[in-house]
Amino acid sequence: MTNPVPFRLNDANALRLLREIAADSARVVLLTHAKQRMRQRQITLAQVLDVMRKGRVAEPATVDIHGNWKLTVRGVSCGQEISVAGAIDMNDEPGKRVFVITVFGSD
């Protein structure tokens, strides 16, 4: 059996993969910092998932020091503009989960 060719990193592929992952909330991992910022900024998990599923790329996709695809998406949820910074896990099981790094809204 041949090894599958990984997606090429670009905004369109990263956004498509992020939306696919966010369709199953069990595959979304909130880091401690993101949870703190959500509480501080009164942003719910439902809003974060909504932005991940329907938002647009706010900062271009890049590869972080761990080899994961990192990007920031922005969208409107419940009348509030929200940005979600996340990293798509490309190591153990590529494209299996996303780590939400931080969340912020427009004040």
CSV table of C-alpha atoms in Angstrom, one decimal:
chain,number,residue,atom,x,y,z
A,1,MET,CA,0.0,0.0,0.0
A,2,THR,CA,1.3,3.5,-0.8
A,3,ASN,CA,1.5,6.3,1.7
A,4,PRO,CA,-1.1,9.0,1.2
A,5,VAL,CA,0.2,12.4,0.0
A,6,PRO,CA,-0.5,15.1,2.7
A,7,PHE,CA,-2.4,18.2,1.8
A,8,ARG,CA,-0.3,21.1,0.6
A,9,LEU,CA,-0.4,23.9,3.2
A,10,ASN,CA,-2.5,26.9,2.0
A,11,ASP,CA,-5.4,28.9,3.4
A,12,ALA,CA,-8.0,27.0,1.4
A,13,ASN,CA,-6.8,23.5,2.5
A,14,ALA,CA,-6.3,24.6,6.1
A,15,LEU,CA,-9.8,26.2,6.3
A,16,ARG,CA,-11.4,23.1,4.6
A,17,LEU,CA,-9.7,20.8,7.1
A,18,LEU,CA,-10.5,23.0,10.1
A,19,ARG,CA,-14.2,23.0,9.1
A,20,GLU,CA,-14.2,19.2,8.7
A,21,ILE,CA,-12.6,18.8,12.2
A,22,ALA,CA,-14.9,21.4,13.8
A,23,ALA,CA,-18.0,19.5,12.5
A,24,ASP,CA,-17.3,17.0,15.3
A,25,SER,CA,-16.8,18.9,18.6
A,26,ALA,CA,-15.1,15.9,20.2
A,27,ARG,CA,-12.1,16.6,17.8
A,28,VAL,CA,-11.7,20.2,19.1
A,29,VAL,CA,-9.3,20.6,22.1
A,30,LEU,CA,-9.4,23.8,24.1
A,31,LEU,CA,-6.1,24.7,25.6
A,32,THR,CA,-6.1,26.2,29.1
A,33,HIS,CA,-5.3,29.7,27.8
A,34,ALA,CA,-8.2,29.5,25.4
A,35,LYS,CA,-10.6,28.5,28.2
A,36,GLN,CA,-9.4,31.4,30.3
A,37,ARG,CA,-9.8,33.9,27.5
A,38,MET,CA,-13.3,32.5,26.7
A,39,ARG,CA,-14.4,33.0,30.3
A,40,GLN,CA,-12.8,36.5,30.5
A,41,ARG,CA,-14.3,37.6,27.2
A,42,GLN,CA,-17.7,35.8,27.7
A,43,ILE,CA,-17.4,33.7,24.6
A,44,THR,CA,-19.1,30.3,24.6
A,45,LEU,CA,-17.9,27.0,23.1
A,46,ALA,CA,-20.9,27.2,20.7
A,47,GLN,CA,-19.6,30.5,19.4
A,48,VAL,CA,-16.1,29.2,19.0
A,49,LEU,CA,-17.4,26.2,17.0
A,50,ASP,CA,-19.7,28.4,14.9
A,51,VAL,CA,-16.7,30.6,13.9
A,52,MET,CA,-14.6,27.6,13.2
A,53,ARG,CA,-17.3,26.1,11.0
A,54,LYS,CA,-18.3,29.3,9.1
A,55,GLY,CA,-15.6,31.9,9.6
A,56,ARG,CA,-13.0,33.2,7.1
A,57,VAL,CA,-9.2,33.1,7.3
A,58,ALA,CA,-8.0,36.2,9.2
A,59,GLU,CA,-4.3,35.4,9.4
A,60,PRO,CA,-2.7,33.1,6.8
A,61,ALA,CA,-2.0,29.5,7.6
A,62,THR,CA,1.6,28.7,8.7
A,63,VAL,CA,3.5,25.7,10.0
A,64,ASP,CA,4.3,26.1,13.7
A,65,ILE,CA,7.4,24.8,15.5
A,66,HIS,CA,5.7,21.5,16.2
A,67,GLY,CA,4.8,20.9,12.5
A,68,ASN,CA,1.1,21.7,13.0
A,69,TRP,CA,-0.9,24.0,10.7
A,70,LYS,CA,-1.7,27.2,12.6
A,71,LEU,CA,-4.3,29.7,11.5
A,72,THR,CA,-6.7,32.3,12.8
A,73,VAL,CA,-10.3,32.5,11.6
A,74,ARG,CA,-12.7,35.3,12.2
A,75,GLY,CA,-16.5,35.4,12.0
A,76,VAL,CA,-19.7,36.7,13.6
A,77,SER,CA,-21.6,34.6,16.1
A,78,CYS,CA,-24.5,35.8,18.2
A,79,GLY,CA,-23.9,39.3,16.9
A,80,GLN,CA,-20.3,39.4,18.2
A,81,GLU,CA,-17.2,39.4,15.9
A,82,ILE,CA,-14.9,36.6,17.2
A,83,SER,CA,-11.4,35.4,16.2
A,84,VAL,CA,-10.2,31.9,17.0
A,85,ALA,CA,-6.5,31.0,16.7
A,86,GLY,CA,-5.9,27.3,16.4
A,87,ALA,CA,-3.4,24.6,15.3
A,88,ILE,CA,-4.4,21.6,13.3
A,89,ASP,CA,-2.6,18.5,14.6
A,90,MET,CA,-0.5,17.2,11.7
A,91,ASN,CA,1.7,14.8,13.7
A,92,ASP,CA,0.2,11.6,15.2
A,93,GLU,CA,-2.9,11.4,13.1
A,94,PRO,CA,-2.8,14.3,10.6
A,95,GLY,CA,-6.0,16.2,10.5
A,96,LYS,CA,-7.6,14.3,13.4
A,97,ARG,CA,-8.0,17.3,15.8
A,98,VAL,CA,-7.5,21.0,16.3
A,99,PHE,CA,-6.1,22.7,19.3
A,100,VAL,CA,-7.8,26.1,20.1
A,101,ILE,CA,-4.9,28.3,21.3
A,102,THR,CA,-6.8,31.6,22.0
A,103,VAL,CA,-10.1,33.3,21.4
A,104,PHE,CA,-10.7,37.1,21.2
A,105,GLY,CA,-13.5,39.4,20.2
A,106,SER,CA,-13.8,42.9,18.9
A,107,ASP,CA,-14.3,45.4,21.7
